[in-house]
Amino acid sequence: MSTARPTLAGTGALVRFALRRDRLRLPLWIALGAGLVASQSVSSQTLYDSPAALVAYRDSVGSNAATIAFAGPPVGLSTVAGAVAFEISASVMLAAALMAMFTTGRHTRADEEAGRTELIRAGRVGRHAPLIAAVLVSALACVAMALAIGLVGTATGLPTGGSFLLGASVGACGLVFTGIAAVAAQVTESTRSAYGIVGAVFGVAFVLRAVGDINGSWLVWASPVGWAQAVHPFSDDRVLPLLLCLVATAGLVAAAMTLLDHRDLGSGLLPARPGPPRAGPLLGSPLGLAIRLQRAALIAWAVSLALLGAVYGGVGDAVETLFADNPQAQVFFPGASSAGLVEAYLATIFSINALLAAAYAVSSVLRARAEESAGRAESVLATATSRGAWLGSHVTVALLGSALLVVLSGAATALVRGLSSGDLGSFGRLFAASLAYVPAVWAVAALAVALVGLAPRIATGAAWGGVAYVVVVAMVAQALDWPGWVGDLSPFAWTPLVPIEAWTLPVAVGLGAVVLVLLAVGFGAFRHRDLSTG
Amino acid sequence: MDSAVSVSGLVKTFGATRALDGLDLEIATGEVHGFLGPNGSGKSTTIRVLLGLLRPDSGTVRLLDGDPWHDAVALHRRLAYVPGDVTLWPQISGGEAIDLLGRLRGGLDPARRADLLERFDLDPTKKARSYSKGNRQKVALVAALASDAELLIPDEPTSGLDPLMEAVFQENIREVRAQGRTVLLSSHILAEAEALCDRVSIIRHGRTEQSGSLSELRHLTRTSIAAETARPVTGLDSLPGVHDAAIRDGRVRFDVDTDHLDGVLRHLAAFGVRSLNSAPPTLEELFLRHYGDELAEDGVRLAGTDR
């Protein structure tokens, strides 16, 4: 394959190879994006089948800061199609961003870290070829997802132009995160840290647009997710934000290429610093090792969740303002007080924080599986370390770490809410309320432990599937009008929405029992199976 | 306790693959035992069973008078393992990894640690991410050799080391043997096994093909003879134990079963020997004869099997 620029030689072959490697993954991601839109389209058209239902919906949503915070700008709600875009765009954009991050990361830094890029680059392959091939594959996937969303939108009865514009906005979000992932892959030596950077950027971008959408401020324009949502499909049909996304993507990819030119293969931007010649006291036990391995990730999560909790605690005021400004809403929620709405909002915030803590807990449990498949567990288990102690060390970090995240984010939310409302006396009550979600978090983590013990080869995918399930149930199950039993399996569905609902001992005890059973299954199975590498 | 390791009839399957198919292995306390076999013959699987990382399907396995699966933790205090493919934590320095593995095993000797770092010329401040394969191997070797373990289990320990470091490794193994400790050395580098091992076991397809001391095994193989004689040699083919004889211009080349060496040399002497070259049987030759048969069936010819 010859190309004009020698630094791009071999790009075509690498693109074909990457598509071959991802022939299952990418269609699944694209189907996920299209499936979410199709499901939302069908259920919204069933739910809001009369103008009156749509008006009621618009009034309730327009006054609900929690919904706006997690969905997007409340525009175009006078049509069902606009409601579909409002409800689902944030979830699909998250899916597109994750697809872009994993696709770009896997074909750049992950290959480089594993030494595969060295092998590839020793062939007739230009310096920029692996990076550009990864970007092209990710971009192709984004375009495919955009087209798929346009098609399913049209097929389920939404206006054609708007459907494809909605798809384009999702694809554009994916493109920007392709660029962000391309830059992150140049900066760090480890794939894990690169994903951490992209995740943090998405988190910041999401919070910026949430605050911007609630306050109607310019902050939306500081966020790539905000740009993508500013397309306003089915109402304003703006194209300019799409161009902004394309320009940003091009700039990011150019920056990644420049960074690549200024570093050695295998290294990041920061020079590797020497480590200590002797181990400190921490590295003397399996638990110490697990803490050391997971410390950086836990600190990053803790800071992010504390900030997120503080931001959402501070938005509590806007909930009251929106309610007071909206007479229809006061009709729609008969007997509701603004204080009650704030409580409902806080309950949503606490459960969202708990869902994020559950995601952390699963990633932390799966660290054990990653250690096993990389062969590092073998070195440790060949010493006087029992299987139980080894798995227990990672599980301890997962359970205590996720509890710490719930505590920190709950405390931050309660504190900032107390400060902004001038009622610091509410701190203790709100903080305690946030802790009600810990058993549900642990149940998701314990499921991951059981999977690691029982089915190591599929544990990673299955455990993340569990996280996706509880997130989908919590965020969209009601809007999607799924049968009740679908959601009843989620531990978050069992948990009362404290503080609007009362905490109950039986639920906490029941979830605790589930946690213990799953942990016992996981540890028991792990003690009795072969170690499985690769 | 006479046996450090005693394995009989060990079977381990992975799905349809029969990785170990009735393997036997006997290692006496205090010996350096070579565990030889080509790639994929089951060496690492056997070691993982001995470490209690894999559970055997059938057969008996005893290690230091214990059951490797049930007594894993207690046994691991007394042994040190060097994996064939050493993977370390990318963000942890070599020195930290050595200390960690040593402490988890129950402590290591700081003086010996320092000595080994120097002999293996290893920089302990580098993060594992930046180590080469050989340097990662050195980390695992230093951690294992700095311990007081009764049993060392290096799995192809020198595959990433340069010849200088290989010599350092051999020196260390000799010291370990002098201290009366036991070594199970898995390898496919035959010169290394020849230099270090008291006894070897050769495995193929998950089964033990040969086991014994080097001199016992040499007995089973052939010596290559090349001689120049005053008169043309006759009647060589009819002698027992002679193979592949070739006579040309007063020179004769043949292989002889080591058992029949004496008779053949007497026969040769009658023709007036002017010069004599004999190549002692090497482990390599033994190895090639064992596996060469199989390769020959597949149409592959090996230099060592032609002679």
mmCIF file of N, CA and C in Angstrom, chain B residues 39-117:
data_model
loop_
_atom_site.group_PDB
_atom_site.id
_atom_site.type_symbol
_atom_site.label_atom_id
_atom_site.label_comp_id
_atom_site.label_asym_id
_atom_site.label_seq_id
_atom_site.Cartn_x
_atom_site.Cartn_y
_atom_site.Cartn_z
ATOM 1 N N ASN B 39 9.272 -27.123 23.476
ATOM 2 C CA ASN B 39 8.161 -26.208 23.793
ATOM 3 C C ASN B 39 6.850 -26.970 23.732
ATOM 4 N N GLY B 40 5.999 -26.712 24.708
ATOM 5 C CA GLY B 40 4.664 -27.313 24.669
ATOM 6 C C GLY B 40 4.626 -28.757 25.118
ATOM 7 N N SER B 41 5.729 -29.253 25.709
ATOM 8 C CA SER B 41 5.725 -30.658 26.113
ATOM 9 C C SER B 41 5.091 -30.856 27.479
ATOM 10 N N GLY B 42 4.853 -29.766 28.213
ATOM 11 C CA GLY B 42 4.185 -29.889 29.513
ATOM 12 C C GLY B 42 5.046 -29.524 30.704
ATOM 13 N N LYS B 43 6.223 -28.929 30.462
ATOM 14 C CA LYS B 43 7.102 -28.581 31.583
ATOM 15 C C LYS B 43 6.445 -27.561 32.514
ATOM 16 N N SER B 44 5.972 -26.466 31.924
ATOM 17 C CA SER B 44 5.398 -25.407 32.756
ATOM 18 C C SER B 44 4.109 -25.869 33.427
ATOM 19 N N THR B 45 3.327 -26.685 32.725
ATOM 20 C CA THR B 45 2.095 -27.208 33.333
ATOM 21 C C THR B 45 2.439 -28.051 34.566
ATOM 22 N N THR B 46 3.470 -28.901 34.439
ATOM 23 C CA THR B 46 3.882 -29.714 35.576
ATOM 24 C C THR B 46 4.272 -28.823 36.748
ATOM 25 N N ILE B 47 5.055 -27.783 36.448
ATOM 26 C CA ILE B 47 5.510 -26.896 37.522
ATOM 27 C C ILE B 47 4.317 -26.204 38.170
ATOM 28 N N ARG B 48 3.330 -25.788 37.364
ATOM 29 C CA ARG B 48 2.155 -25.118 37.936
ATOM 30 C C ARG B 48 1.370 -26.079 38.815
ATOM 31 N N VAL B 49 1.344 -27.355 38.464
ATOM 32 C CA VAL B 49 0.691 -28.338 39.342
ATOM 33 C C VAL B 49 1.488 -28.450 40.640
ATOM 34 N N LEU B 50 2.827 -28.495 40.511
ATOM 35 C CA LEU B 50 3.666 -28.609 41.712
ATOM 36 C C LEU B 50 3.491 -27.401 42.625
ATOM 37 N N LEU B 51 3.122 -26.261 42.047
ATOM 38 C CA LEU B 51 2.942 -25.046 42.847
ATOM 39 C C LEU B 51 1.511 -24.914 43.355
ATOM 40 N N GLY B 52 0.655 -25.872 43.005
ATOM 41 C CA GLY B 52 -0.736 -25.771 43.455
ATOM 42 C C GLY B 52 -1.519 -24.704 42.720
ATOM 43 N N LEU B 53 -1.020 -24.281 41.571
ATOM 44 C CA LEU B 53 -1.755 -23.277 40.790
ATOM 45 C C LEU B 53 -2.753 -23.964 39.870
ATOM 46 N N LEU B 54 -2.449 -25.187 39.491
ATOM 47 C CA LEU B 54 -3.376 -25.997 38.704
ATOM 48 C C LEU B 54 -3.691 -27.250 39.516
ATOM 49 N N ARG B 55 -4.901 -27.757 39.307
ATOM 50 C CA ARG B 55 -5.317 -28.929 40.059
ATOM 51 C C ARG B 55 -5.204 -30.151 39.154
ATOM 52 N N PRO B 56 -4.470 -31.194 39.586
ATOM 53 C CA PRO B 56 -4.322 -32.362 38.713
ATOM 54 C C PRO B 56 -5.641 -33.104 38.541
ATOM 55 N N ASP B 57 -5.819 -33.724 37.360
ATOM 56 C CA ASP B 57 -7.012 -34.539 37.139
ATOM 57 C C ASP B 57 -6.855 -35.901 37.809
ATOM 58 N N SER B 58 -5.674 -36.501 37.672
ATOM 59 C CA SER B 58 -5.422 -37.748 38.381
ATOM 60 C C SER B 58 -3.915 -37.912 38.539
ATOM 61 N N GLY B 59 -3.523 -38.935 39.311
ATOM 62 C CA GLY B 59 -2.110 -39.140 39.593
ATOM 63 C C GLY B 59 -1.782 -38.647 40.990
ATOM 64 N N THR B 60 -0.610 -39.028 41.485
ATOM 65 C CA THR B 60 -0.210 -38.566 42.813
ATOM 66 C C THR B 60 0.937 -37.582 42.677
ATOM 67 N N VAL B 61 0.877 -36.540 43.479
ATOM 68 C CA VAL B 61 1.909 -35.503 43.470
ATOM 69 C C VAL B 61 2.290 -35.207 44.906
ATOM 70 N N ARG B 62 3.570 -35.385 45.230
ATOM 71 C CA ARG B 62 4.062 -35.009 46.558
ATOM 72 C C ARG B 62 5.208 -34.041 46.373
ATOM 73 N N LEU B 63 5.222 -33.017 47.200
ATOM 74 C CA LEU B 63 6.268 -31.996 47.098
ATOM 75 C C LEU B 63 6.717 -31.689 48.526
ATOM 76 N N LEU B 64 8.009 -31.893 48.811
ATOM 77 C CA LEU B 64 8.534 -31.648 50.165
ATOM 78 C C LEU B 64 7.623 -32.299 51.208
ATOM 79 N N ASP B 65 7.192 -33.537 50.920
ATOM 80 C CA ASP B 65 6.347 -34.310 51.828
ATOM 81 C C ASP B 65 4.988 -33.669 52.089
ATOM 82 N N GLY B 66 4.517 -32.896 51.147
ATOM 83 C CA GLY B 66 3.193 -32.316 51.315
ATOM 84 C C GLY B 66 2.402 -32.437 50.026
ATOM 85 N N ASP B 67 1.136 -32.052 50.104
ATOM 86 C CA ASP B 67 0.273 -32.052 48.936
ATOM 87 C C ASP B 67 0.263 -30.638 48.370
ATOM 88 N N PRO B 68 0.754 -30.459 47.141
ATOM 89 C CA PRO B 68 0.905 -29.091 46.636
ATOM 90 C C PRO B 68 -0.410 -28.329 46.542
ATOM 91 N N TRP B 69 -1.526 -29.006 46.368
ATOM 92 C CA TRP B 69 -2.807 -28.292 46.262
ATOM 93 C C TRP B 69 -3.297 -27.886 47.646
ATOM 94 N N HIS B 70 -3.302 -28.832 48.595
ATOM 95 C CA HIS B 70 -3.901 -28.534 49.899
ATOM 96 C C HIS B 70 -2.954 -27.791 50.835
ATOM 97 N N ASP B 71 -1.653 -28.060 50.723
ATOM 98 C CA ASP B 71 -0.710 -27.435 51.658
ATOM 99 C C ASP B 71 0.056 -26.307 50.982
ATOM 100 N N ALA B 72 -0.555 -25.678 49.968
ATOM 101 C CA ALA B 72 0.190 -24.734 49.137
ATOM 102 C C ALA B 72 0.945 -23.684 49.954
ATOM 103 N N VAL B 73 0.239 -23.033 50.882
ATOM 104 C CA VAL B 73 0.870 -21.903 51.578
ATOM 105 C C VAL B 73 2.064 -22.364 52.396
ATOM 106 N N ALA B 74 1.881 -23.463 53.148
ATOM 107 C CA ALA B 74 2.978 -23.954 53.988
ATOM 108 C C ALA B 74 4.164 -24.371 53.124
ATOM 109 N N LEU B 75 3.882 -25.027 51.999
ATOM 110 C CA LEU B 75 4.973 -25.481 51.125
ATOM 111 C C LEU B 75 5.694 -24.306 50.474
ATOM 112 N N HIS B 76 4.932 -23.272 50.146
ATOM 113 C CA HIS B 76 5.544 -22.146 49.427
ATOM 114 C C HIS B 76 6.521 -21.366 50.287
ATOM 115 N N ARG B 77 6.431 -21.502 51.611
ATOM 116 C CA ARG B 77 7.453 -20.888 52.469
ATOM 117 C C ARG B 77 8.803 -21.530 52.229
ATOM 118 N N ARG B 78 8.787 -22.770 51.733
ATOM 119 C CA ARG B 78 10.019 -23.549 51.629
ATOM 120 C C ARG B 78 10.533 -23.639 50.203
ATOM 121 N N LEU B 79 9.838 -22.996 49.254
ATOM 122 C CA LEU B 79 10.333 -23.060 47.880
ATOM 123 C C LEU B 79 10.336 -21.667 47.253
ATOM 124 N N ALA B 80 11.113 -21.545 46.196
ATOM 125 C CA ALA B 80 11.158 -20.283 45.454
ATOM 126 C C ALA B 80 11.034 -20.601 43.980
ATOM 127 N N TYR B 81 10.156 -19.840 43.304
ATOM 128 C CA TYR B 81 9.802 -20.131 41.918
ATOM 129 C C TYR B 81 10.221 -18.966 41.042
ATOM 130 N N VAL B 82 10.781 -19.278 39.902
ATOM 131 C CA VAL B 82 11.091 -18.249 38.902
ATOM 132 C C VAL B 82 10.282 -18.584 37.646
ATOM 133 N N PRO B 83 9.240 -17.796 37.349
ATOM 134 C CA PRO B 83 8.398 -18.124 36.203
ATOM 135 C C PRO B 83 9.174 -18.039 34.894
ATOM 136 N N GLY B 84 8.720 -18.796 33.894
ATOM 137 C CA GLY B 84 9.385 -18.771 32.602
ATOM 138 C C GLY B 84 9.198 -17.435 31.907
ATOM 139 N N ASP B 85 8.023 -16.876 32.064
ATOM 140 C CA ASP B 85 7.721 -15.587 31.452
ATOM 141 C C ASP B 85 7.422 -14.630 32.595
ATOM 142 N N VAL B 86 8.436 -13.907 33.041
ATOM 143 C CA VAL B 86 8.270 -13.074 34.231
ATOM 144 C C VAL B 86 7.485 -11.816 33.878
ATOM 145 N N THR B 87 6.309 -11.655 34.484
ATOM 146 C CA THR B 87 5.592 -10.389 34.324
ATOM 147 C C THR B 87 5.593 -9.687 35.675
ATOM 148 N N LEU B 88 5.947 -8.411 35.661
ATOM 149 C CA LEU B 88 6.015 -7.640 36.897
ATOM 150 C C LEU B 88 5.018 -6.490 36.814
ATOM 151 N N TRP B 89 4.836 -5.799 37.910
ATOM 152 C CA TRP B 89 3.911 -4.673 37.937
ATOM 153 C C TRP B 89 4.610 -3.472 37.316
ATOM 154 N N PRO B 90 4.051 -2.921 36.231
ATOM 155 C CA PRO B 90 4.776 -1.901 35.456
ATOM 156 C C PRO B 90 5.227 -0.710 36.296
ATOM 157 N N GLN B 91 4.412 -0.335 37.305
ATOM 158 C CA GLN B 91 4.719 0.898 38.024
ATOM 159 C C GLN B 91 5.574 0.664 39.273
ATOM 160 N N ILE B 92 5.985 -0.574 39.504
ATOM 161 C CA ILE B 92 6.749 -0.898 40.713
ATOM 162 C C ILE B 92 8.201 -1.165 40.312
ATOM 163 N N SER B 93 9.137 -0.631 41.094
ATOM 164 C CA SER B 93 10.544 -0.778 40.725
ATOM 165 C C SER B 93 11.010 -2.218 40.978
ATOM 166 N N GLY B 94 12.125 -2.573 40.305
ATOM 167 C CA GLY B 94 12.668 -3.916 40.456
ATOM 168 C C GLY B 94 13.006 -4.244 41.905
ATOM 169 N N GLY B 95 13.617 -3.273 42.595
ATOM 170 C CA GLY B 95 13.976 -3.478 43.995
ATOM 171 C C GLY B 95 12.753 -3.732 44.859
ATOM 172 N N GLU B 96 11.690 -2.974 44.584
ATOM 173 C CA GLU B 96 10.458 -3.175 45.348
ATOM 174 C C GLU B 96 9.869 -4.558 45.097
ATOM 175 N N ALA B 97 9.901 -4.979 43.814
ATOM 176 C CA ALA B 97 9.344 -6.297 43.482
ATOM 177 C C ALA B 97 10.122 -7.408 44.178
ATOM 178 N N ILE B 98 11.468 -7.257 44.231
ATOM 179 C CA ILE B 98 12.291 -8.266 44.898
ATOM 180 C C ILE B 98 11.916 -8.348 46.379
ATOM 181 N N ASP B 99 11.799 -7.185 47.014
ATOM 182 C CA ASP B 99 11.447 -7.176 48.438
ATOM 183 C C ASP B 99 10.049 -7.744 48.669
ATOM 184 N N LEU B 100 9.117 -7.334 47.801
ATOM 185 C CA LEU B 100 7.739 -7.806 47.958
ATOM 186 C C LEU B 100 7.679 -9.329 47.876
ATOM 187 N N LEU B 101 8.265 -9.895 46.810
ATOM 188 C CA LEU B 101 8.186 -11.347 46.637
ATOM 189 C C LEU B 101 8.911 -12.057 47.776
ATOM 190 N N GLY B 102 10.047 -11.482 48.210
ATOM 191 C CA GLY B 102 10.783 -12.072 49.324
ATOM 192 C C GLY B 102 9.977 -12.059 50.606
ATOM 193 N N ARG B 103 9.361 -10.920 50.901
ATOM 194 C CA ARG B 103 8.589 -10.819 52.141
ATOM 195 C C ARG B 103 7.383 -11.740 52.119
ATOM 196 N N LEU B 104 6.723 -11.827 50.961
ATOM 197 C CA LEU B 104 5.543 -12.695 50.883
ATOM 198 C C LEU B 104 5.930 -14.158 51.078
ATOM 199 N N ARG B 105 7.192 -14.473 50.770
ATOM 200 C CA ARG B 105 7.652 -15.843 50.923
ATOM 201 C C ARG B 105 8.108 -16.095 52.363
ATOM 202 N N GLY B 106 8.348 -15.023 53.099
ATOM 203 C CA GLY B 106 8.772 -15.176 54.486
ATOM 204 C C GLY B 106 10.149 -14.599 54.747
ATOM 205 N N GLY B 107 10.549 -13.618 53.961
ATOM 206 C CA GLY B 107 11.787 -12.901 54.251
ATOM 207 C C GLY B 107 12.926 -13.300 53.344
ATOM 208 N N LEU B 108 13.844 -12.347 53.122
ATOM 209 C CA LEU B 108 15.042 -12.672 52.358
ATOM 210 C C LEU B 108 16.260 -12.045 53.020
ATOM 211 N N ASP B 109 17.412 -12.556 52.640
ATOM 212 C CA ASP B 109 18.675 -12.177 53.270
ATOM 213 C C ASP B 109 19.188 -10.889 52.614
ATOM 214 N N PRO B 110 19.232 -9.756 53.333
ATOM 215 C CA PRO B 110 19.596 -8.482 52.695
ATOM 216 C C PRO B 110 21.013 -8.489 52.119
ATOM 217 N N ALA B 111 21.926 -9.182 52.803
ATOM 218 C CA ALA B 111 23.302 -9.201 52.311
ATOM 219 C C ALA B 111 23.371 -9.954 50.990
ATOM 220 N N ARG B 112 22.662 -11.099 50.935
ATOM 221 C CA ARG B 112 22.688 -11.878 49.705
ATOM 222 C C ARG B 112 21.977 -11.112 48.582
ATOM 223 N N ARG B 113 20.922 -10.376 48.968
ATOM 224 C CA ARG B 113 20.198 -9.569 47.978
ATOM 225 C C ARG B 113 21.137 -8.562 47.321
ATOM 226 N N ALA B 114 21.907 -7.865 48.170
ATOM 227 C CA ALA B 114 22.832 -6.860 47.642
ATOM 228 C C ALA B 114 23.883 -7.524 46.755
ATOM 229 N N ASP B 115 24.393 -8.667 47.204
ATOM 230 C CA ASP B 115 25.413 -9.390 46.453
ATOM 231 C C ASP B 115 24.880 -9.821 45.089
ATOM 232 N N LEU B 116 23.632 -10.342 45.097
ATOM 233 C CA LEU B 116 23.052 -10.817 43.833
ATOM 234 C C LEU B 116 22.790 -9.671 42.855
ATOM 235 N N LEU B 117 22.333 -8.530 43.405
ATOM 236 C CA LEU B 117 22.092 -7.372 42.528
ATOM 237 C C LEU B 117 23.376 -7.002 41.804
#
